[in-house]
Coordinates of C-alpha atoms in Angstrom, one line a residue:
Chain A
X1 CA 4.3 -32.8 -3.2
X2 CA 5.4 -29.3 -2.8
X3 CA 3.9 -26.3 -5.0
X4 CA 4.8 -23.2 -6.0
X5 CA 2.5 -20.4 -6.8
X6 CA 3.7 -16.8 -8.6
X7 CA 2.0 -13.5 -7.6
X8 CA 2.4 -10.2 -8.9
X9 CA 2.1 -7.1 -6.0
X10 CA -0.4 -4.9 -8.0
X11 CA -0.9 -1.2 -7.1
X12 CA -4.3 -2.0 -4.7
X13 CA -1.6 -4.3 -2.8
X14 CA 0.8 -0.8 -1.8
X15 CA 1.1 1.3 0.6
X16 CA 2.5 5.1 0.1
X17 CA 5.9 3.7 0.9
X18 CA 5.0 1.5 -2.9
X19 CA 5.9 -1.6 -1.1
X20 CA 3.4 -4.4 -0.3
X21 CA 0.7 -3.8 2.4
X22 CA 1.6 -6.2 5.6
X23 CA -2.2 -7.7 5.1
X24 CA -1.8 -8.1 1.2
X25 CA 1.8 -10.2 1.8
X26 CA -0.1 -12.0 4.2
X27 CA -3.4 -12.0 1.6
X28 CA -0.8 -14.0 -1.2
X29 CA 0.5 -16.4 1.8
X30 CA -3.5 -17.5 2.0
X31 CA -3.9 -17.6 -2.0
X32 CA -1.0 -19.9 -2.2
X33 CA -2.4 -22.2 0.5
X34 CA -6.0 -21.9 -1.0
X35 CA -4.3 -23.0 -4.8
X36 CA -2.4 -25.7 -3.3
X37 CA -5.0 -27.7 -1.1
X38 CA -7.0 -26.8 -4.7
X39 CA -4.2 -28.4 -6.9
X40 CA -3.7 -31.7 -4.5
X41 CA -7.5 -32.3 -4.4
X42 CA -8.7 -31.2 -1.0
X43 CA -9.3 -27.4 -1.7
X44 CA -12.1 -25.9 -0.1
X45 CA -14.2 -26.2 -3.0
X46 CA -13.6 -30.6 -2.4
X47 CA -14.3 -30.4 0.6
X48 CA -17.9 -28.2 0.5
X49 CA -19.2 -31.4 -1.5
X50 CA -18.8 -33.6 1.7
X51 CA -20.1 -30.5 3.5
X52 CA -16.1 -29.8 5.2
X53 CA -13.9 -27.0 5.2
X54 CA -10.2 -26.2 6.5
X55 CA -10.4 -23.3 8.9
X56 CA -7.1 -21.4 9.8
X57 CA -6.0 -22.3 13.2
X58 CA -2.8 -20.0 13.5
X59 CA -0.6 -18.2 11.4
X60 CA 2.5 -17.4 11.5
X61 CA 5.0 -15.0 9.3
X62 CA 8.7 -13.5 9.5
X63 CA 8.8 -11.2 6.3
X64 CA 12.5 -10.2 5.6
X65 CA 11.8 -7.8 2.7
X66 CA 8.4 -6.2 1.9
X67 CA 8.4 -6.7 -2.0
X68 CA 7.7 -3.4 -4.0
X69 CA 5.0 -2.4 -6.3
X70 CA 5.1 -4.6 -9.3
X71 CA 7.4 -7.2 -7.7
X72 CA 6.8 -10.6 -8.9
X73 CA 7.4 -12.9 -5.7
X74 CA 7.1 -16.7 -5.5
X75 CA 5.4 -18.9 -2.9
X76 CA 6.7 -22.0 -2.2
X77 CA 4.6 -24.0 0.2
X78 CA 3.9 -27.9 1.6
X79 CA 2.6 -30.0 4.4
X80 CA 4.7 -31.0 6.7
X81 CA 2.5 -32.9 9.4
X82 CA -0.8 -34.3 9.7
X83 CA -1.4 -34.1 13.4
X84 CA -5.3 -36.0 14.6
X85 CA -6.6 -32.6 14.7
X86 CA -4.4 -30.3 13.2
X87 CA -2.2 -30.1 9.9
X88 CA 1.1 -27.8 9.1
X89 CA 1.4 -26.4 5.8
X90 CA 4.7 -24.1 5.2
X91 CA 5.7 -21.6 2.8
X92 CA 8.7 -19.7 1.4
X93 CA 8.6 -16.0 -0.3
X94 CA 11.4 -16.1 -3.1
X95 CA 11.4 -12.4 -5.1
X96 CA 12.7 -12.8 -8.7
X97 CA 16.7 -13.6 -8.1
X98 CA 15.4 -16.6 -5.9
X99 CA 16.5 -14.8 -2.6
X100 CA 14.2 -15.5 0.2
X101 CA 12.5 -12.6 1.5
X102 CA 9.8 -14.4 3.7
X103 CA 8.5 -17.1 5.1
X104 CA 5.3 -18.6 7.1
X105 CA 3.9 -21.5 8.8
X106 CA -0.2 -22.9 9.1
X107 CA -2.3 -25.0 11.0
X108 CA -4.9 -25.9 9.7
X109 CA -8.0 -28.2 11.0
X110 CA -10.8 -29.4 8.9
X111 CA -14.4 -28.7 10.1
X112 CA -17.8 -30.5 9.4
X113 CA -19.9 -27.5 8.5
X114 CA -23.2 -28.8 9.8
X115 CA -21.9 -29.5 13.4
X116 CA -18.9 -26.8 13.3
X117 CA -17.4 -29.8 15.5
X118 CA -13.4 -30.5 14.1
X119 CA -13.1 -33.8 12.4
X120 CA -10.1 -36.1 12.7
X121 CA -7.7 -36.0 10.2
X122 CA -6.5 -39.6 10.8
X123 CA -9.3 -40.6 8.5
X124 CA -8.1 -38.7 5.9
X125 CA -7.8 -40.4 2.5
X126 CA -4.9 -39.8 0.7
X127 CA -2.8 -37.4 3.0
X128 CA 0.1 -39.1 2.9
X129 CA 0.9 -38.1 -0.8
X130 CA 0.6 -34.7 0.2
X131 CA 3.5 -34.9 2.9
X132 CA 6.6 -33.3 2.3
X133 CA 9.9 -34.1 4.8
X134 CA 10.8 -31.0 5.3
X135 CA 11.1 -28.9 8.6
X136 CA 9.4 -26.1 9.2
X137 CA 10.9 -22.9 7.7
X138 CA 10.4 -20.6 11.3
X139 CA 9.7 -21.1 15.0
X140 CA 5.5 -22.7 14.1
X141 CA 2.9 -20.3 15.2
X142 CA 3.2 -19.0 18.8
X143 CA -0.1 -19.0 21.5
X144 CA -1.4 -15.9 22.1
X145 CA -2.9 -14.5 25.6
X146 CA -5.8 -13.2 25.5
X147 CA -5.8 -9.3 26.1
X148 CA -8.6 -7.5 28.7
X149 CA -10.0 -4.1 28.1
X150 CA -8.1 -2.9 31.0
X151 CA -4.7 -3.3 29.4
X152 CA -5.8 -2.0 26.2
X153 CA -3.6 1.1 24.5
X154 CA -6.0 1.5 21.7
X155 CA -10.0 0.0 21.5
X156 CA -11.9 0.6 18.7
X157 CA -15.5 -1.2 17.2
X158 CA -16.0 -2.5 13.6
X159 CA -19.0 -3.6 12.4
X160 CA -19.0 -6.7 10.4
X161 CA -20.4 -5.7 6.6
X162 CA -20.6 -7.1 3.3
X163 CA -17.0 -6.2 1.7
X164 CA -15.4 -8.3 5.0
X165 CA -16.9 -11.5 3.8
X166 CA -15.3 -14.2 1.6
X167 CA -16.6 -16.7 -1.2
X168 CA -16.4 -19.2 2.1
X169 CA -19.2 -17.0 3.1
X170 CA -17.1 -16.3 6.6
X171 CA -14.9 -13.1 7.4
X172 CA -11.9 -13.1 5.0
X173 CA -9.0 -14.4 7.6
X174 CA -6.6 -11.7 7.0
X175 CA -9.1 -9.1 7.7
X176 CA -8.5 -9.6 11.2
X177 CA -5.5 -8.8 10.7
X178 CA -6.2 -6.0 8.9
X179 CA -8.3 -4.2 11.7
X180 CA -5.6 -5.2 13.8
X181 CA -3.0 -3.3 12.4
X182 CA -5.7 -0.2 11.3
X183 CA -5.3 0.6 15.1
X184 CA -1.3 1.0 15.1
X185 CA -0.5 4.5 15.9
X186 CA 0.8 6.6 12.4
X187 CA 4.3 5.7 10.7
X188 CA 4.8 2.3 12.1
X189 CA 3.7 0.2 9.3
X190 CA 5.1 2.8 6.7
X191 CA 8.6 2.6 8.5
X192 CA 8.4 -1.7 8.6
X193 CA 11.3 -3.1 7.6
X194 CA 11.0 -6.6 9.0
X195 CA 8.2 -8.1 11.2
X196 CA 6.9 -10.9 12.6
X197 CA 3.7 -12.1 13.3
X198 CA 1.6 -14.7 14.5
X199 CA -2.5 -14.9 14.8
X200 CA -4.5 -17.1 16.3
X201 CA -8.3 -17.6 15.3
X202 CA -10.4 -18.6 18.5
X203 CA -14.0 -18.5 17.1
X204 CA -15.6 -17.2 14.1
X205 CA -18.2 -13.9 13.7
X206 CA -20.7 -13.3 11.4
X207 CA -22.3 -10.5 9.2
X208 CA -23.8 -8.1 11.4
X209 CA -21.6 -8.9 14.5
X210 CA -20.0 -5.7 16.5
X211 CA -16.7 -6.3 17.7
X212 CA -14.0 -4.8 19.5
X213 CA -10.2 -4.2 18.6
X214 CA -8.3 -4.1 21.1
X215 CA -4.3 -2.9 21.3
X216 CA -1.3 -3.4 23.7
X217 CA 2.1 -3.4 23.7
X218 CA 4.2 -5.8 25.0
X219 CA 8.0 -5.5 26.4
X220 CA 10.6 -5.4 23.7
X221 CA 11.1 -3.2 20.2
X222 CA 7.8 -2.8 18.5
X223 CA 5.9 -5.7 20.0
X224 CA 2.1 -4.8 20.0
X225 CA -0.3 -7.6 21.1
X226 CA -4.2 -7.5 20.0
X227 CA -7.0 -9.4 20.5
X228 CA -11.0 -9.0 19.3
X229 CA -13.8 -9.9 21.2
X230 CA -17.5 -10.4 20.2
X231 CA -20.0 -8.3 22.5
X232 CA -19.6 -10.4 25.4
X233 CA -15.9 -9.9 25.4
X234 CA -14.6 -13.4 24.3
X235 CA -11.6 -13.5 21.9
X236 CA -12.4 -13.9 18.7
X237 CA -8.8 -13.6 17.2
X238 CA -5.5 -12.7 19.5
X239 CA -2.3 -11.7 17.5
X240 CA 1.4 -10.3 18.1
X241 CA 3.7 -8.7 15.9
X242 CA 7.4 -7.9 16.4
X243 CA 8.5 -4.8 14.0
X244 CA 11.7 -3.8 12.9
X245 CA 11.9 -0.3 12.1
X246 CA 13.7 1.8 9.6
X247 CA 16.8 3.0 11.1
X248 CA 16.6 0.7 14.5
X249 CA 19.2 -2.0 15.3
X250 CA 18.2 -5.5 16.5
X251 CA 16.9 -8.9 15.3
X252 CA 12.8 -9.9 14.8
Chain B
X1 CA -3.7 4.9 -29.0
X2 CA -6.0 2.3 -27.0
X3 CA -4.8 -0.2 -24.4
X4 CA -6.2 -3.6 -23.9
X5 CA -5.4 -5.1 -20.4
X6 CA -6.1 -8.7 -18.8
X7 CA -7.2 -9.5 -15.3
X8 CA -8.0 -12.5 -13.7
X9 CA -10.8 -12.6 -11.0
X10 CA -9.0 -13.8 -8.1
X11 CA -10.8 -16.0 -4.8
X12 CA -10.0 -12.5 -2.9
X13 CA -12.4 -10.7 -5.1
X14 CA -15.4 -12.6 -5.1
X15 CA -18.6 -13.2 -2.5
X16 CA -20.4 -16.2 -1.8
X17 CA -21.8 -16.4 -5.1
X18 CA -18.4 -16.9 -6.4
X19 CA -18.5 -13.7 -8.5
X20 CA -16.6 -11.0 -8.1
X21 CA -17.5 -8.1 -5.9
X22 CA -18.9 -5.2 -7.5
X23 CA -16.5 -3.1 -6.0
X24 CA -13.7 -5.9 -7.3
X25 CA -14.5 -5.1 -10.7
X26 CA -14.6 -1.1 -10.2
X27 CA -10.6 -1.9 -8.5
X28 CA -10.0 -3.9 -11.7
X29 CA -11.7 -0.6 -14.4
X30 CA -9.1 1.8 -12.3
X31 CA -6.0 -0.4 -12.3
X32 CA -7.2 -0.5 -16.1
X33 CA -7.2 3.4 -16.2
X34 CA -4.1 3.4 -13.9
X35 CA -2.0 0.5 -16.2
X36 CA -2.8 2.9 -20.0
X37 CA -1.9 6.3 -18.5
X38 CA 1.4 4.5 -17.0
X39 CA 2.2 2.8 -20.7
X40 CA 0.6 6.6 -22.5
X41 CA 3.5 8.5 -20.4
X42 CA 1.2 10.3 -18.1
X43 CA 0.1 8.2 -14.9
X44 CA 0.7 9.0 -11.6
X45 CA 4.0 8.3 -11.2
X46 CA 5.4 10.3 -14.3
X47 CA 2.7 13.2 -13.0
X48 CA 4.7 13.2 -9.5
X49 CA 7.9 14.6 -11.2
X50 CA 6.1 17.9 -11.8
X51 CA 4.2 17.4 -8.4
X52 CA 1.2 17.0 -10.5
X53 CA -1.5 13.6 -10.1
X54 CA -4.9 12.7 -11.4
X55 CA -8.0 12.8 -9.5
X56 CA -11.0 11.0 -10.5
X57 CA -13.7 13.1 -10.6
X58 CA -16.8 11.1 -12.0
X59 CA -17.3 7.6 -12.4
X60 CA -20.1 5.3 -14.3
X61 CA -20.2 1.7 -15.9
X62 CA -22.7 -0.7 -16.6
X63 CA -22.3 -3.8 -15.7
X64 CA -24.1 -6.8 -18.1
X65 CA -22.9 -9.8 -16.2
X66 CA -20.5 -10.5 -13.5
X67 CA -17.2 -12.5 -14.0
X68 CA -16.5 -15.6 -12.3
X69 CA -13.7 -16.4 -9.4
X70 CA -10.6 -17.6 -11.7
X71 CA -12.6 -16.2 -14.7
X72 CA -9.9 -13.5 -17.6
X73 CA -11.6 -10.3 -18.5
X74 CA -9.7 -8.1 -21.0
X75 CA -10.5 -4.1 -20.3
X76 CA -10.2 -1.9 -23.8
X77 CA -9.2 1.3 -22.4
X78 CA -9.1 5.2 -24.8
X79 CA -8.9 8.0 -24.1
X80 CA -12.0 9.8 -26.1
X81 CA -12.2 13.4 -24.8
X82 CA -9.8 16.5 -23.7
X83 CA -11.8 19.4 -21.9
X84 CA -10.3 22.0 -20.5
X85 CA -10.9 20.6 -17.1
X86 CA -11.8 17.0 -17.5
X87 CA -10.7 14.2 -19.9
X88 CA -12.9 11.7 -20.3
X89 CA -11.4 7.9 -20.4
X90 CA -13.7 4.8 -21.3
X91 CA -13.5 1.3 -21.0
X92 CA -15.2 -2.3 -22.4
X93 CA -15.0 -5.3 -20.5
X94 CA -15.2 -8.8 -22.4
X95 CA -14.7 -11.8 -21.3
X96 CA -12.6 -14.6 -22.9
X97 CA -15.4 -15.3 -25.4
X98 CA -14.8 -11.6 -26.3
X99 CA -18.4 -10.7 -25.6
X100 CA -18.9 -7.8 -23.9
X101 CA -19.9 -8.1 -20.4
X102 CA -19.1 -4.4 -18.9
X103 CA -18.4 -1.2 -19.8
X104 CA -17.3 2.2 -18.1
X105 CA -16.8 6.2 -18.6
X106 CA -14.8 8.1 -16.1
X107 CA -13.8 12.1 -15.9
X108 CA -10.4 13.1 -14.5
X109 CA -8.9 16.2 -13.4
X110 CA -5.4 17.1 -12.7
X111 CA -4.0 18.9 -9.9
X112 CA -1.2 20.7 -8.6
X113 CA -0.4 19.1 -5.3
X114 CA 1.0 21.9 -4.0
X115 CA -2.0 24.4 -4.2
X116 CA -4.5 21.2 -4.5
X117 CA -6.1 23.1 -7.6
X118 CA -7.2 21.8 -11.2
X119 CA -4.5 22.6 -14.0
X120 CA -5.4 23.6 -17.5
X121 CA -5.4 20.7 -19.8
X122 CA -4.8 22.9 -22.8
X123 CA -1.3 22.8 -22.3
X124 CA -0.5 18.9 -21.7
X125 CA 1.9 18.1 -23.9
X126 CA 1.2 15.2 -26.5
X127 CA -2.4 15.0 -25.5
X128 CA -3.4 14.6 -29.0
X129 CA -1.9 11.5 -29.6
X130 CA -3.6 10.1 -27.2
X131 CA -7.1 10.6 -28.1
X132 CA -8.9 8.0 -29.6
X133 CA -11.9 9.0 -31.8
X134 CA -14.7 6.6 -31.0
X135 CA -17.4 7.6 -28.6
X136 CA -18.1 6.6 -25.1
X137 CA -19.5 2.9 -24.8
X138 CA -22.2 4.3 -22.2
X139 CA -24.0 7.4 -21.2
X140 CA -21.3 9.4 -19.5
X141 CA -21.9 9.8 -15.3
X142 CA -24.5 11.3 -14.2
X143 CA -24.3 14.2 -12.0
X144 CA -25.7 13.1 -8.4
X145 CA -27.6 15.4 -5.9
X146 CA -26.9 15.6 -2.2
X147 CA -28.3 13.2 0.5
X148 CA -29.8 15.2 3.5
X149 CA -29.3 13.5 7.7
X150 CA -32.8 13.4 7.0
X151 CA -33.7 11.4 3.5
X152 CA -31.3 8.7 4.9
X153 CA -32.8 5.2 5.3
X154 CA -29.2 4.0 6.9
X155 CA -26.4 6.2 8.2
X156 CA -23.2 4.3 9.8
X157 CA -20.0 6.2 10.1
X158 CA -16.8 5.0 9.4
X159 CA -13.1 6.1 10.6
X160 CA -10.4 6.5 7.6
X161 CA -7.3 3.7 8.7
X162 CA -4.0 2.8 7.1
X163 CA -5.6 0.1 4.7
X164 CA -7.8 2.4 3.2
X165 CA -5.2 4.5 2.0
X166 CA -3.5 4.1 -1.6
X167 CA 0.0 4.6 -3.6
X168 CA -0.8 8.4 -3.4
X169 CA -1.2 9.1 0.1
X170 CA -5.1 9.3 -0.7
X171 CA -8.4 6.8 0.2
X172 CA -8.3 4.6 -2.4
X173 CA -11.5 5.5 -4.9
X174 CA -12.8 2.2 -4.5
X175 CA -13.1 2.5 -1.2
X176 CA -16.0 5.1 -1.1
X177 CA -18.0 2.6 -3.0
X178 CA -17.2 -0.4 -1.1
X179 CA -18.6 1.9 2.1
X180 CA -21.5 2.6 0.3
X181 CA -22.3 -1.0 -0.8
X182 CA -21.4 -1.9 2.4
X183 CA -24.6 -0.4 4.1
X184 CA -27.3 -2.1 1.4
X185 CA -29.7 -4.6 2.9
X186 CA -28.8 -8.0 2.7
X187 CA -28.8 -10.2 -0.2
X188 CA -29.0 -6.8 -2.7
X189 CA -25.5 -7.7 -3.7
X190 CA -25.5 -11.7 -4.3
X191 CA -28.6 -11.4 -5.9
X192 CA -27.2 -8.7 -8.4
X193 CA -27.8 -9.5 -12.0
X194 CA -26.7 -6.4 -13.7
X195 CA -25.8 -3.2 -12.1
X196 CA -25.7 0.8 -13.7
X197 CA -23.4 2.9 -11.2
X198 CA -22.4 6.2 -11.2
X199 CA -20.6 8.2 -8.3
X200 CA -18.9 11.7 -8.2
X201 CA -15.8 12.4 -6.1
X202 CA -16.8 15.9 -4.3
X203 CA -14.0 16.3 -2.0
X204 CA -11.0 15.0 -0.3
X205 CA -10.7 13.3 3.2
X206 CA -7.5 12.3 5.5
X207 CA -6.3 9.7 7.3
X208 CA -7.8 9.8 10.9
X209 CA -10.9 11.8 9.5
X210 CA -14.5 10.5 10.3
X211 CA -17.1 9.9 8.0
X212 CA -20.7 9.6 7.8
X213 CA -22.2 7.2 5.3
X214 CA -25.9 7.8 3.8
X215 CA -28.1 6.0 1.8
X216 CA -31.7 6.4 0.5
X217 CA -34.2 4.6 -2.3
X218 CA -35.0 6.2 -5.3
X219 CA -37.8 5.4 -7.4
X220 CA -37.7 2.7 -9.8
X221 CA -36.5 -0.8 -8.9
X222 CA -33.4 -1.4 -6.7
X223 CA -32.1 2.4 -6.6
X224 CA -29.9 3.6 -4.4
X225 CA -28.9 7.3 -3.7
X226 CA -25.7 7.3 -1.4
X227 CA -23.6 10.2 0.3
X228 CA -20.5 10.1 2.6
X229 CA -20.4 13.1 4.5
X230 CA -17.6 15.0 6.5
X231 CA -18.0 15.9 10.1
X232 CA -19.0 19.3 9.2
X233 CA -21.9 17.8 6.5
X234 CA -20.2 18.3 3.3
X235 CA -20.5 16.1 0.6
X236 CA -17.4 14.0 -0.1
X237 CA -18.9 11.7 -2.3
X238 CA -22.0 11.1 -4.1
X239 CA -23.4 7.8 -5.9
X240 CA -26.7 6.2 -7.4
X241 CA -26.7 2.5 -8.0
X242 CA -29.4 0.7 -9.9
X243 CA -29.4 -3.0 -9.2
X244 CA -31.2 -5.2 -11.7
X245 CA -31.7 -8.5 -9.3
X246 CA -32.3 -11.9 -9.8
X247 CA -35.8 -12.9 -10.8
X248 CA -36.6 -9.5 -11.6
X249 CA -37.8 -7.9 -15.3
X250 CA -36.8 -4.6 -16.4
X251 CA -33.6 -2.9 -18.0
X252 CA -31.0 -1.3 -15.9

């Protein structure tokens, strides 16, 4: 059973440009996911009571049109597969005349939060109602290399605090991102037109935890690849985006 | 003429306790104040024509109890005061039950954004039919002293990035705050029963620039002094908290 989910872009959601911050587009892509799993029964808020929770795997969006201030956008968003360890959920940005302006694929696996160990979804009661037949909207999340100091454009530290914590009690997902793109250099995300991304999560940090951003760019128009490691330099999340610029020719 | 506006506390804005961030309702009190000027004919946008914009200049509310993820608030917005300098704009938050659960006095300049300096409020046009004659909900805010290098308990610095920045070019307002509560022990904030804050905006900073966070204790139970300073020491902005916590006795 598909949903779909209506968000409005506020004025905290904007940039100077007054369109949609790349991290608050990506912010609603989460919400919808979060108020589906709620809606079918196996939200986070579920889960807790049999001590689980879903925890993002990878992530991946093509956004065609940032919306603008004020824009109202729909999110339209299913499950597609239920994999042993690893579930696809889907989604499709429609602005308010129903054209598509984005769209954005999930995994997903579902942890026991006493052992942190993933559990397997084959168990799972009731998944099969969820499951929509429909492919998936873009190429699924890509793997990401890890990236070493030594190649590194751009490094810069970030101090896990308060305001970076969800009501998961774990760092907000898409504030990874968000220190990720902090370290672009100036203009680039002001002059986005289109862009794709994709993130993967590798392990998890905590309040208090020092880590390290670190940026590269990779062959080909506006690809930048990032990665942040804990102190002892293990990736903590990788990611690549591919931007299309204002006034550039060629495809995301 | 007053404005009423409704929110909804979404999961982005809350902690672990599953209220919202103290900082989440401050964003919601200056989309408030950002939504009525818009509707009155003179917010930001409209300002921009004549190169003119608001800047906040001091900032208190008083918060009673904290709203729930998914929970409505309604914010009753007027416009009480026109200085010469400063108009004063006040808000109440109530909750769906209509009791009040917040409420909030702000002082705001305006500014030529060519010479960055404070226009005359004498001469705004159809000022008058905007005042609203009923007083100010709470004590207005408090003028805040200077923290020293050396009165700090905690000093962390922080660089201004892209996602700090709003619509206007400028750090968001919020974003001082969320720095500030950013450096308070652990626990201060889910504990957090009732909170009086009040901060003054001192000066401006840039993207790029690097700041200097500060906070000391006060007397009294769960007061905070805080300071953000430039590289050169100046104040850019100033704040005192007092936290009423959990298990505690005493007013705010």
């Amino acid at each position: 059973m598909p949903g779909d989910y209506k968000y409005k872009i506020e004025p905290r959601d904007v940039d100077s440009t007054l369109r949609a911050k790349i991290a608050s587009v990506a912010d609603f892509l989460m919400q919808a996911a979060n108020d589906d799993a709620d809606k079918l029964g196996f939200g986070v808020k579920d889960l807790n009571e049999n001590n689980h929770s879903w925890v993002l795997s990878r992530f991946a969006a093509e956004i065609e049109r940032i919306p603008n201030r004020n824009e109202e956008i729909s999110i339209y968003t299913w499950v597609s597969e239920y994999g042993r360890l690893v579930t696809t959920r889907n989604m499709i940005v429609t602005d308010i005349n129903g054209d598509k302006i984005g769209a954005c694929v999930t995994n997903w696996a579902m942890i026991d939060l006493a052992t942190r160990r993933a559990l397997d979804l084959s168990e799972l009661q009731n998944k099969s109602k969820s499951i929509v037949d429909r492919p998936s909207p873009i190429e699924p999340p890509r793997k990401v290399r890890k990236t070493t100091g030594a190649e590194a454009l751009d490094t810069s530290s970030h101090r896990v605090v308060y305001s970076d914590i969800d009501f998961n009690g774990h760092v907000t997902s898409m504030k990874y991102f968000e220190w990720m793109l902090d370290t672009l250099p100036a203009g680039v995300l002001e002059s986005t037109q289109q862009v794709r991304f994709d993130i993967n999560y590798v392990h998890e940090i905590r309040l208090g935890d020092v880590v390290t951003i670190l940026r590269t760019e990779e062959p080909g128009e506006g690809v930048h690849r990032f990665d942040i490691h804990d102190p002892e330099g293990n990736s903590i999340c990788r990611a690549v985006t591919a931007f299309k610029l204002q006034d550039t020719s060629g495809g995301i």
